[in-house]
Amino acid sequence: RYVFRRTGDGIHIIHLGKTWEKVMVAARAIVSIENPADIIVASQRPYGSRAVLKFSQYTGALAMAGRWMPGTLTNQITTKFMEPRLLIVTDPRTDSQAIKEASY
């Protein structure tokens, strides 16, 4: 859906119109949260951790770069227990533990 076409070399050309629409939907969801401290941005990938830290620095959101501690969103006994209103992840495959916990 988001690939406009594929070149003969195998390079995928992204459809910028559809991508822009989804970026605007995500921006509206982020802006709708009144308190930026209610947003958690998570990334287990090393290339996504810098983006997570920069995003949290400029917006005031909570950064979770590196390993996701299991039970962060579900275990109320731990000291790091949080109940965010919005969870943003960089890669759904590697951050699947955070997504699973947010679904409870």
PDB file of N, CA and C in Angstrom:
ATOM      1  N   ARG A   1       0.804  -1.196   0.000  1.00  0.00           N
ATOM      2  CA  ARG A   1       0.000   0.000   0.000  1.00  0.00           C
ATOM      3  C   ARG A   1       0.847   1.260   0.000  1.00  0.00           C
ATOM      4  N   TYR A   2       1.952   1.252   0.733  1.00  0.00           N
ATOM      5  CA  TYR A   2       2.755   2.460   0.842  1.00  0.00           C
ATOM      6  C   TYR A   2       3.887   2.499  -0.171  1.00  0.00           C
ATOM      7  N   VAL A   3       4.046   1.435  -0.932  1.00  0.00           N
ATOM      8  CA  VAL A   3       5.069   1.404  -1.968  1.00  0.00           C
ATOM      9  C   VAL A   3       4.435   1.862  -3.275  1.00  0.00           C
ATOM     10  N   PHE A   4       4.961   2.947  -3.838  1.00  0.00           N
ATOM     11  CA  PHE A   4       4.435   3.500  -5.079  1.00  0.00           C
ATOM     12  C   PHE A   4       4.762   2.578  -6.240  1.00  0.00           C
ATOM     13  N   ARG A   5       6.025   2.217  -6.353  1.00  0.00           N
ATOM     14  CA  ARG A   5       6.452   1.261  -7.373  1.00  0.00           C
ATOM     15  C   ARG A   5       7.820   0.726  -7.007  1.00  0.00           C
ATOM     16  N   ARG A   6       8.235  -0.267  -7.751  1.00  0.00           N
ATOM     17  CA  ARG A   6       9.527  -0.891  -7.524  1.00  0.00           C
ATOM     18  C   ARG A   6      10.357  -0.748  -8.786  1.00  0.00           C
ATOM     19  N   THR A   7      11.595  -0.313  -8.641  1.00  0.00           N
ATOM     20  CA  THR A   7      12.464  -0.146  -9.804  1.00  0.00           C
ATOM     21  C   THR A   7      13.006  -1.501 -10.252  1.00  0.00           C
ATOM     22  N   GLY A   8      13.650  -1.496 -11.378  1.00  0.00           N
ATOM     23  CA  GLY A   8      14.238  -2.727 -11.889  1.00  0.00           C
ATOM     24  C   GLY A   8      15.343  -3.261 -11.007  1.00  0.00           C
ATOM     25  N   ASP A   9      15.991  -2.392 -10.245  1.00  0.00           N
ATOM     26  CA  ASP A   9      17.064  -2.799  -9.348  1.00  0.00           C
ATOM     27  C   ASP A   9      16.545  -3.388  -8.045  1.00  0.00           C
ATOM     28  N   GLY A  10      15.224  -3.315  -7.829  1.00  0.00           N
ATOM     29  CA  GLY A  10      14.635  -3.836  -6.603  1.00  0.00           C
ATOM     30  C   GLY A  10      14.453  -2.789  -5.520  1.00  0.00           C
ATOM     31  N   ILE A  11      14.628  -1.524  -5.869  1.00  0.00           N
ATOM     32  CA  ILE A  11      14.458  -0.437  -4.902  1.00  0.00           C
ATOM     33  C   ILE A  11      12.987  -0.046  -4.863  1.00  0.00           C
ATOM     34  N   HIS A  12      12.434   0.058  -3.654  1.00  0.00           N
ATOM     35  CA  HIS A  12      11.038   0.432  -3.488  1.00  0.00           C
ATOM     36  C   HIS A  12      10.909   1.944  -3.372  1.00  0.00           C
ATOM     37  N   ILE A  13      10.015   2.525  -4.159  1.00  0.00           N
ATOM     38  CA  ILE A  13       9.722   3.956  -4.113  1.00  0.00           C
ATOM     39  C   ILE A  13       8.481   4.139  -3.242  1.00  0.00           C
ATOM     40  N   ILE A  14       8.600   4.927  -2.182  1.00  0.00           N
ATOM     41  CA  ILE A  14       7.518   5.102  -1.223  1.00  0.00           C
ATOM     42  C   ILE A  14       6.517   6.126  -1.739  1.00  0.00           C
ATOM     43  N   HIS A  15       5.234   5.843  -1.553  1.00  0.00           N
ATOM     44  CA  HIS A  15       4.162   6.764  -1.923  1.00  0.00           C
ATOM     45  C   HIS A  15       4.070   7.832  -0.829  1.00  0.00           C
ATOM     46  N   LEU A  16       4.540   9.036  -1.122  1.00  0.00           N
ATOM     47  CA  LEU A  16       4.632  10.081  -0.107  1.00  0.00           C
ATOM     48  C   LEU A  16       3.264  10.596   0.338  1.00  0.00           C
ATOM     49  N   GLY A  17       2.283  10.571  -0.535  1.00  0.00           N
ATOM     50  CA  GLY A  17       0.949  11.053  -0.164  1.00  0.00           C
ATOM     51  C   GLY A  17       0.324  10.209   0.929  1.00  0.00           C
ATOM     52  N   LYS A  18       0.365   8.894   0.788  1.00  0.00           N
ATOM     53  CA  LYS A  18      -0.203   8.000   1.803  1.00  0.00           C
ATOM     54  C   LYS A  18       0.610   8.043   3.093  1.00  0.00           C
ATOM     55  N   THR A  19       1.928   8.127   2.966  1.00  0.00           N
ATOM     56  CA  THR A  19       2.771   8.207   4.152  1.00  0.00           C
ATOM     57  C   THR A  19       2.491   9.491   4.921  1.00  0.00           C
ATOM     58  N   TRP A  20       2.323  10.613   4.207  1.00  0.00           N
ATOM     59  CA  TRP A  20       2.030  11.897   4.850  1.00  0.00           C
ATOM     60  C   TRP A  20       0.702  11.835   5.601  1.00  0.00           C
ATOM     61  N   GLU A  21      -0.312  11.180   5.026  1.00  0.00           N
ATOM     62  CA  GLU A  21      -1.606  11.048   5.701  1.00  0.00           C
ATOM     63  C   GLU A  21      -1.463  10.317   7.032  1.00  0.00           C
ATOM     64  N   LYS A  22      -0.708   9.247   7.063  1.00  0.00           N
ATOM     65  CA  LYS A  22      -0.516   8.485   8.292  1.00  0.00           C
ATOM     66  C   LYS A  22       0.309   9.262   9.317  1.00  0.00           C
ATOM     67  N   VAL A  23       1.272  10.047   8.863  1.00  0.00           N
ATOM     68  CA  VAL A  23       2.059  10.872   9.778  1.00  0.00           C
ATOM     69  C   VAL A  23       1.145  11.922  10.424  1.00  0.00           C
ATOM     70  N   MET A  24       0.215  12.479   9.666  1.00  0.00           N
ATOM     71  CA  MET A  24      -0.708  13.476  10.210  1.00  0.00           C
ATOM     72  C   MET A  24      -1.676  12.843  11.214  1.00  0.00           C
ATOM     73  N   VAL A  25      -2.111  11.616  10.976  1.00  0.00           N
ATOM     74  CA  VAL A  25      -2.971  10.911  11.934  1.00  0.00           C
ATOM     75  C   VAL A  25      -2.211  10.675  13.243  1.00  0.00           C
ATOM     76  N   ALA A  26      -0.953  10.267  13.136  1.00  0.00           N
ATOM     77  CA  ALA A  26      -0.138  10.046  14.332  1.00  0.00           C
ATOM     78  C   ALA A  26       0.098  11.358  15.083  1.00  0.00           C
ATOM     79  N   ALA A  27       0.314  12.440  14.356  1.00  0.00           N
ATOM     80  CA  ALA A  27       0.528  13.740  15.005  1.00  0.00           C
ATOM     81  C   ALA A  27      -0.722  14.185  15.756  1.00  0.00           C
ATOM     82  N   ARG A  28      -1.900  13.952  15.185  1.00  0.00           N
ATOM     83  CA  ARG A  28      -3.145  14.306  15.877  1.00  0.00           C
ATOM     84  C   ARG A  28      -3.323  13.487  17.149  1.00  0.00           C
ATOM     85  N   ALA A  29      -2.928  12.221  17.122  1.00  0.00           N
ATOM     86  CA  ALA A  29      -3.038  11.372  18.312  1.00  0.00           C
ATOM     87  C   ALA A  29      -2.089  11.853  19.405  1.00  0.00           C
ATOM     88  N   ILE A  30      -0.894  12.263  19.032  1.00  0.00           N
ATOM     89  CA  ILE A  30       0.076  12.741  20.017  1.00  0.00           C
ATOM     90  C   ILE A  30      -0.370  14.071  20.621  1.00  0.00           C
ATOM     91  N   VAL A  31      -0.893  14.958  19.790  1.00  0.00           N
ATOM     92  CA  VAL A  31      -1.311  16.278  20.262  1.00  0.00           C
ATOM     93  C   VAL A  31      -2.530  16.188  21.178  1.00  0.00           C
ATOM     94  N   SER A  32      -3.333  15.153  21.021  1.00  0.00           N
ATOM     95  CA  SER A  32      -4.549  15.031  21.832  1.00  0.00           C
ATOM     96  C   SER A  32      -4.260  14.712  23.301  1.00  0.00           C
ATOM     97  N   ILE A  33      -3.044  14.271  23.627  1.00  0.00           N
ATOM     98  CA  ILE A  33      -2.667  13.987  25.011  1.00  0.00           C
ATOM     99  C   ILE A  33      -2.257  15.303  25.670  1.00  0.00           C
ATOM    100  N   GLU A  34      -2.971  15.674  26.745  1.00  0.00           N
ATOM    101  CA  GLU A  34      -2.717  16.961  27.394  1.00  0.00           C
ATOM    102  C   GLU A  34      -1.365  17.003  28.095  1.00  0.00           C
ATOM    103  N   ASN A  35      -1.055  15.939  28.844  1.00  0.00           N
ATOM    104  CA  ASN A  35       0.182  15.893  29.626  1.00  0.00           C
ATOM    105  C   ASN A  35       1.215  15.051  28.882  1.00  0.00           C
ATOM    106  N   PRO A  36       2.315  15.630  28.433  1.00  0.00           N
ATOM    107  CA  PRO A  36       3.314  14.843  27.702  1.00  0.00           C
ATOM    108  C   PRO A  36       3.959  13.746  28.539  1.00  0.00           C
ATOM    109  N   ALA A  37       3.882  13.844  29.857  1.00  0.00           N
ATOM    110  CA  ALA A  37       4.458  12.796  30.704  1.00  0.00           C
ATOM    111  C   ALA A  37       3.638  11.509  30.637  1.00  0.00           C
ATOM    112  N   ASP A  38       2.441  11.562  30.061  1.00  0.00           N
ATOM    113  CA  ASP A  38       1.602  10.375  29.886  1.00  0.00           C
ATOM    114  C   ASP A  38       1.921   9.622  28.603  1.00  0.00           C
ATOM    115  N   ILE A  39       2.978  10.000  27.917  1.00  0.00           N
ATOM    116  CA  ILE A  39       3.389   9.344  26.667  1.00  0.00           C
ATOM    117  C   ILE A  39       4.697   8.600  26.917  1.00  0.00           C
ATOM    118  N   ILE A  40       4.739   7.333  26.524  1.00  0.00           N
ATOM    119  CA  ILE A  40       5.974   6.550  26.587  1.00  0.00           C
ATOM    120  C   ILE A  40       6.411   6.258  25.155  1.00  0.00           C
ATOM    121  N   VAL A  41       7.678   6.526  24.879  1.00  0.00           N
ATOM    122  CA  VAL A  41       8.262   6.231  23.576  1.00  0.00           C
ATOM    123  C   VAL A  41       9.311   5.155  23.803  1.00  0.00           C
ATOM    124  N   ALA A  42       9.145   4.009  23.143  1.00  0.00           N
ATOM    125  CA  ALA A  42      10.018   2.861  23.396  1.00  0.00           C
ATOM    126  C   ALA A  42      10.723   2.398  22.124  1.00  0.00           C
ATOM    127  N   SER A  43      11.955   1.972  22.293  1.00  0.00           N
ATOM    128  CA  SER A  43      12.719   1.387  21.195  1.00  0.00           C
ATOM    129  C   SER A  43      13.771   0.452  21.762  1.00  0.00           C
ATOM    130  N   GLN A  44      13.782  -0.772  21.282  1.00  0.00           N
ATOM    131  CA  GLN A  44      14.826  -1.714  21.678  1.00  0.00           C
ATOM    132  C   GLN A  44      15.960  -1.734  20.667  1.00  0.00           C
ATOM    133  N   ARG A  45      15.719  -1.183  19.512  1.00  0.00           N
ATOM    134  CA  ARG A  45      16.760  -1.159  18.483  1.00  0.00           C
ATOM    135  C   ARG A  45      17.768  -0.051  18.760  1.00  0.00           C
ATOM    136  N   PRO A  46      19.052  -0.309  18.503  1.00  0.00           N
ATOM    137  CA  PRO A  46      20.056   0.721  18.770  1.00  0.00           C
ATOM    138  C   PRO A  46      19.909   1.947  17.867  1.00  0.00           C
ATOM    139  N   TYR A  47      19.408   1.759  16.643  1.00  0.00           N
ATOM    140  CA  TYR A  47      19.256   2.889  15.734  1.00  0.00           C
ATOM    141  C   TYR A  47      18.044   3.741  16.087  1.00  0.00           C
ATOM    142  N   GLY A  48      17.086   3.185  16.811  1.00  0.00           N
ATOM    143  CA  GLY A  48      15.906   3.939  17.206  1.00  0.00           C
ATOM    144  C   GLY A  48      16.062   4.640  18.536  1.00  0.00           C
ATOM    145  N   SER A  49      17.070   4.273  19.309  1.00  0.00           N
ATOM    146  CA  SER A  49      17.203   4.844  20.647  1.00  0.00           C
ATOM    147  C   SER A  49      17.542   6.330  20.602  1.00  0.00           C
ATOM    148  N   ARG A  50      18.334   6.755  19.659  1.00  0.00           N
ATOM    149  CA  ARG A  50      18.667   8.187  19.562  1.00  0.00           C
ATOM    150  C   ARG A  50      17.424   8.993  19.213  1.00  0.00           C
ATOM    151  N   ALA A  51      16.610   8.483  18.306  1.00  0.00           N
ATOM    152  CA  ALA A  51      15.377   9.181  17.935  1.00  0.00           C
ATOM    153  C   ALA A  51      14.423   9.259  19.124  1.00  0.00           C
ATOM    154  N   VAL A  52      14.343   8.194  19.891  1.00  0.00           N
ATOM    155  CA  VAL A  52      13.480   8.175  21.073  1.00  0.00           C
ATOM    156  C   VAL A  52      13.941   9.205  22.095  1.00  0.00           C
ATOM    157  N   LEU A  53      15.242   9.274  22.336  1.00  0.00           N
ATOM    158  CA  LEU A  53      15.775  10.226  23.302  1.00  0.00           C
ATOM    159  C   LEU A  53      15.573  11.669  22.848  1.00  0.00           C
ATOM    160  N   LYS A  54      15.762  11.937  21.557  1.00  0.00           N
ATOM    161  CA  LYS A  54      15.548  13.284  21.041  1.00  0.00           C
ATOM    162  C   LYS A  54      14.074  13.671  21.108  1.00  0.00           C
ATOM    163  N   PHE A  55      13.185  12.752  20.736  1.00  0.00           N
ATOM    164  CA  PHE A  55      11.752  13.029  20.786  1.00  0.00           C
ATOM    165  C   PHE A  55      11.318  13.349  22.208  1.00  0.00           C
ATOM    166  N   SER A  56      11.782  12.565  23.161  1.00  0.00           N
ATOM    167  CA  SER A  56      11.387  12.793  24.549  1.00  0.00           C
ATOM    168  C   SER A  56      11.999  14.075  25.103  1.00  0.00           C
ATOM    169  N   GLN A  57      13.186  14.433  24.636  1.00  0.00           N
ATOM    170  CA  GLN A  57      13.821  15.668  25.082  1.00  0.00           C
ATOM    171  C   GLN A  57      13.003  16.887  24.649  1.00  0.00           C
ATOM    172  N   TYR A  58      12.512  16.876  23.430  1.00  0.00           N
ATOM    173  CA  TYR A  58      11.796  18.041  22.902  1.00  0.00           C
ATOM    174  C   TYR A  58      10.319  18.075  23.282  1.00  0.00           C
ATOM    175  N   THR A  59       9.730  16.925  23.574  1.00  0.00           N
ATOM    176  CA  THR A  59       8.294  16.907  23.877  1.00  0.00           C
ATOM    177  C   THR A  59       7.980  16.723  25.351  1.00  0.00           C
ATOM    178  N   GLY A  60       8.894  16.196  26.123  1.00  0.00           N
ATOM    179  CA  GLY A  60       8.630  15.931  27.532  1.00  0.00           C
ATOM    180  C   GLY A  60       8.063  14.544  27.781  1.00  0.00           C
ATOM    181  N   ALA A  61       8.045  13.695  26.752  1.00  0.00           N
ATOM    182  CA  ALA A  61       7.570  12.325  26.902  1.00  0.00           C
ATOM    183  C   ALA A  61       8.628  11.487  27.625  1.00  0.00           C
ATOM    184  N   LEU A  62       8.222  10.319  28.095  1.00  0.00           N
ATOM    185  CA  LEU A  62       9.133   9.424  28.810  1.00  0.00           C
ATOM    186  C   LEU A  62       9.797   8.476  27.821  1.00  0.00           C
ATOM    187  N   ALA A  63      11.115   8.429  27.818  1.00  0.00           N
ATOM    188  CA  ALA A  63      11.869   7.585  26.886  1.00  0.00           C
ATOM    189  C   ALA A  63      12.201   6.250  27.527  1.00  0.00           C
ATOM    190  N   MET A  64      12.019   5.171  26.776  1.00  0.00           N
ATOM    191  CA  MET A  64      12.403   3.828  27.203  1.00  0.00           C
ATOM    192  C   MET A  64      13.297   3.247  26.106  1.00  0.00           C
ATOM    193  N   ALA A  65      14.531   3.730  26.030  1.00  0.00           N
ATOM    194  CA  ALA A  65      15.476   3.257  25.022  1.00  0.00           C
ATOM    195  C   ALA A  65      16.255   2.087  25.597  1.00  0.00           C
ATOM    196  N   GLY A  66      16.443   1.078  24.794  1.00  0.00           N
ATOM    197  CA  GLY A  66      17.140  -0.116  25.250  1.00  0.00           C
ATOM    198  C   GLY A  66      16.162  -1.226  25.587  1.00  0.00           C
ATOM    199  N   ARG A  67      16.587  -2.102  26.475  1.00  0.00           N
ATOM    200  CA  ARG A  67      15.766  -3.271  26.812  1.00  0.00           C
ATOM    201  C   ARG A  67      14.488  -2.865  27.532  1.00  0.00           C
ATOM    202  N   TRP A  68      13.371  -3.452  27.101  1.00  0.00           N
ATOM    203  CA  TRP A  68      12.071  -3.230  27.745  1.00  0.00           C
ATOM    204  C   TRP A  68      11.985  -4.138  28.962  1.00  0.00           C
ATOM    205  N   MET A  69      11.725  -3.557  30.120  1.00  0.00           N
ATOM    206  CA  MET A  69      11.591  -4.333  31.345  1.00  0.00           C
ATOM    207  C   MET A  69      10.194  -4.950  31.386  1.00  0.00           C
ATOM    208  N   PRO A  70      10.080  -6.285  31.334  1.00  0.00           N
ATOM    209  CA  PRO A  70       8.754  -6.907  31.380  1.00  0.00           C
ATOM    210  C   PRO A  70       8.027  -6.561  32.672  1.00  0.00           C
ATOM    211  N   GLY A  71       6.754  -6.263  32.557  1.00  0.00           N
ATOM    212  CA  GLY A  71       5.941  -5.902  33.701  1.00  0.00           C
ATOM    213  C   GLY A  71       5.866  -4.412  33.957  1.00  0.00           C
ATOM    214  N   THR A  72       6.462  -3.608  33.090  1.00  0.00           N
ATOM    215  CA  THR A  72       6.457  -2.156  33.284  1.00  0.00           C
ATOM    216  C   THR A  72       5.040  -1.601  33.268  1.00  0.00           C
ATOM    217  N   LEU A  73       4.184  -2.160  32.422  1.00  0.00           N
ATOM    218  CA  LEU A  73       2.817  -1.652  32.302  1.00  0.00           C
ATOM    219  C   LEU A  73       1.790  -2.530  33.006  1.00  0.00           C
ATOM    220  N   THR A  74       2.201  -3.720  33.474  1.00  0.00           N
ATOM    221  CA  THR A  74       1.219  -4.639  34.045  1.00  0.00           C
ATOM    222  C   THR A  74       1.447  -4.975  35.515  1.00  0.00           C
ATOM    223  N   ASN A  75       2.681  -4.952  35.995  1.00  0.00           N
ATOM    224  CA  ASN A  75       2.976  -5.358  37.368  1.00  0.00           C
ATOM    225  C   ASN A  75       2.957  -4.136  38.285  1.00  0.00           C
ATOM    226  N   GLN A  76       1.922  -4.012  39.081  1.00  0.00           N
ATOM    227  CA  GLN A  76       1.754  -2.835  39.934  1.00  0.00           C
ATOM    228  C   GLN A  76       2.676  -2.835  41.150  1.00  0.00           C
ATOM    229  N   ILE A  77       3.305  -3.944  41.442  1.00  0.00           N
ATOM    230  CA  ILE A  77       4.177  -4.041  42.611  1.00  0.00           C
ATOM    231  C   ILE A  77       5.522  -3.363  42.361  1.00  0.00           C
ATOM    232  N   THR A  78       5.990  -3.355  41.121  1.00  0.00           N
ATOM    233  CA  THR A  78       7.310  -2.799  40.820  1.00  0.00           C
ATOM    234  C   THR A  78       7.329  -1.285  40.986  1.00  0.00           C
ATOM    235  N   THR A  79       8.515  -0.766  41.213  1.00  0.00           N
ATOM    236  CA  THR A  79       8.662   0.686  41.380  1.00  0.00           C
ATOM    237  C   THR A  79       8.576   1.424  40.047  1.00  0.00           C
ATOM    238  N   LYS A  80       8.843   0.731  38.946  1.00  0.00           N
ATOM    239  CA  LYS A  80       8.800   1.364  37.627  1.00  0.00           C
ATOM    240  C   LYS A  80       7.457   1.196  36.932  1.00  0.00           C
ATOM    241  N   PHE A  81       6.419   0.865  37.674  1.00  0.00           N
ATOM    242  CA  PHE A  81       5.088   0.684  37.094  1.00  0.00           C
ATOM    243  C   PHE A  81       4.571   2.003  36.542  1.00  0.00           C
ATOM    244  N   MET A  82       4.031   1.968  35.320  1.00  0.00           N
ATOM    245  CA  MET A  82       3.494   3.167  34.672  1.00  0.00           C
ATOM    246  C   MET A  82       2.181   2.840  33.988  1.00  0.00           C
ATOM    247  N   GLU A  83       1.331   3.844  33.889  1.00  0.00           N
ATOM    248  CA  GLU A  83       0.087   3.712  33.140  1.00  0.00           C
ATOM    249  C   GLU A  83       0.002   4.853  32.130  1.00  0.00           C
ATOM    250  N   PRO A  84       0.646   4.695  30.983  1.00  0.00           N
ATOM    251  CA  PRO A  84       0.632   5.779  29.997  1.00  0.00           C
ATOM    252  C   PRO A  84      -0.696   5.822  29.239  1.00  0.00           C
ATOM    253  N   ARG A  85      -0.994   6.969  28.702  1.00  0.00           N
ATOM    254  CA  ARG A  85      -2.174   7.101  27.856  1.00  0.00           C
ATOM    255  C   ARG A  85      -1.849   6.764  26.411  1.00  0.00           C
ATOM    256  N   LEU A  86      -0.561   6.886  26.039  1.00  0.00           N
ATOM    257  CA  LEU A  86      -0.137   6.613  24.669  1.00  0.00           C
ATOM    258  C   LEU A  86       1.232   5.942  24.691  1.00  0.00           C
ATOM    259  N   LEU A  87       1.372   4.875  23.906  1.00  0.00           N
ATOM    260  CA  LEU A  87       2.645   4.171  23.755  1.00  0.00           C
ATOM    261  C   LEU A  87       3.063   4.267  22.296  1.00  0.00           C
ATOM    262  N   ILE A  88       4.259   4.785  22.062  1.00  0.00           N
ATOM    263  CA  ILE A  88       4.802   4.891  20.705  1.00  0.00           C
ATOM    264  C   ILE A  88       6.019   3.981  20.626  1.00  0.00           C
ATOM    265  N   VAL A  89       6.046   3.092  19.638  1.00  0.00           N
ATOM    266  CA  VAL A  89       7.187   2.193  19.448  1.00  0.00           C
ATOM    267  C   VAL A  89       7.801   2.441  18.078  1.00  0.00           C
ATOM    268  N   THR A  90       9.089   2.139  17.945  1.00  0.00           N
ATOM    269  CA  THR A  90       9.765   2.363  16.673  1.00  0.00           C
ATOM    270  C   THR A  90       9.626   1.165  15.736  1.00  0.00           C
ATOM    271  N   ASP A  91       9.601  -0.038  16.286  1.00  0.00           N
ATOM    272  CA  ASP A  91       9.474  -1.242  15.458  1.00  0.00           C
ATOM    273  C   ASP A  91       8.543  -2.222  16.166  1.00  0.00           C
ATOM    274  N   PRO A  92       7.390  -2.540  15.573  1.00  0.00           N
ATOM    275  CA  PRO A  92       6.447  -3.436  16.240  1.00  0.00           C
ATOM    276  C   PRO A  92       6.984  -4.847  16.475  1.00  0.00           C
ATOM    277  N   ARG A  93       7.931  -5.295  15.666  1.00  0.00           N
ATOM    278  CA  ARG A  93       8.466  -6.644  15.854  1.00  0.00           C
ATOM    279  C   ARG A  93       9.365  -6.731  17.077  1.00  0.00           C
ATOM    280  N   THR A  94      10.287  -5.796  17.209  1.00  0.00           N
ATOM    281  CA  THR A  94      11.212  -5.874  18.346  1.00  0.00           C
ATOM    282  C   THR A  94      10.576  -5.347  19.631  1.00  0.00           C
ATOM    283  N   ASP A  95       9.610  -4.460  19.520  1.00  0.00           N
ATOM    284  CA  ASP A  95       8.941  -3.909  20.696  1.00  0.00           C
ATOM    285  C   ASP A  95       7.613  -4.601  20.966  1.00  0.00           C
ATOM    286  N   SER A  96       7.519  -5.862  20.615  1.00  0.00           N
ATOM    287  CA  SER A  96       6.258  -6.590  20.777  1.00  0.00           C
ATOM    288  C   SER A  96       5.869  -6.778  22.236  1.00  0.00           C
ATOM    289  N   GLN A  97       6.853  -6.881  23.137  1.00  0.00           N
ATOM    290  CA  GLN A  97       6.557  -7.030  24.569  1.00  0.00           C
ATOM    291  C   GLN A  97       5.826  -5.798  25.089  1.00  0.00           C
ATOM    292  N   ALA A  98       6.253  -4.619  24.687  1.00  0.00           N
ATOM    293  CA  ALA A  98       5.589  -3.385  25.112  1.00  0.00           C
ATOM    294  C   ALA A  98       4.172  -3.309  24.563  1.00  0.00           C
ATOM    295  N   ILE A  99       3.991  -3.743  23.338  1.00  0.00           N
ATOM    296  CA  ILE A  99       2.651  -3.716  22.725  1.00  0.00           C
ATOM    297  C   ILE A  99       1.727  -4.712  23.426  1.00  0.00           C
ATOM    298  N   LYS A 100       2.254  -5.886  23.765  1.00  0.00           N
ATOM    299  CA  LYS A 100       1.447  -6.879  24.474  1.00  0.00           C
ATOM    300  C   LYS A 100       0.996  -6.351  25.843  1.00  0.00           C
ATOM    301  N   GLU A 101       1.922  -5.721  26.556  1.00  0.00           N
ATOM    302  CA  GLU A 101       1.568  -5.191  27.864  1.00  0.00           C
ATOM    303  C   GLU A 101       0.578  -4.043  27.770  1.00  0.00           C
ATOM    304  N   ALA A 102       0.679  -3.242  26.741  1.00  0.00           N
ATOM    305  CA  ALA A 102      -0.245  -2.112  26.581  1.00  0.00           C
ATOM    306  C   ALA A 102      -1.650  -2.566  26.221  1.00  0.00           C
ATOM    307  N   SER A 103      -1.753  -3.783  25.702  1.00  0.00           N
ATOM    308  CA  SER A 103      -3.080  -4.278  25.298  1.00  0.00           C
ATOM    309  C   SER A 103      -3.905  -4.772  26.478  1.00  0.00           C
ATOM    310  N   TYR A 104      -3.308  -4.954  27.659  1.00  0.00           N
ATOM    311  CA  TYR A 104      -4.052  -5.461  28.819  1.00  0.00           C
ATOM    312  C   TYR A 104      -4.839  -4.355  29.468  1.00  0.00           C
TER     313      TYR A 104
END
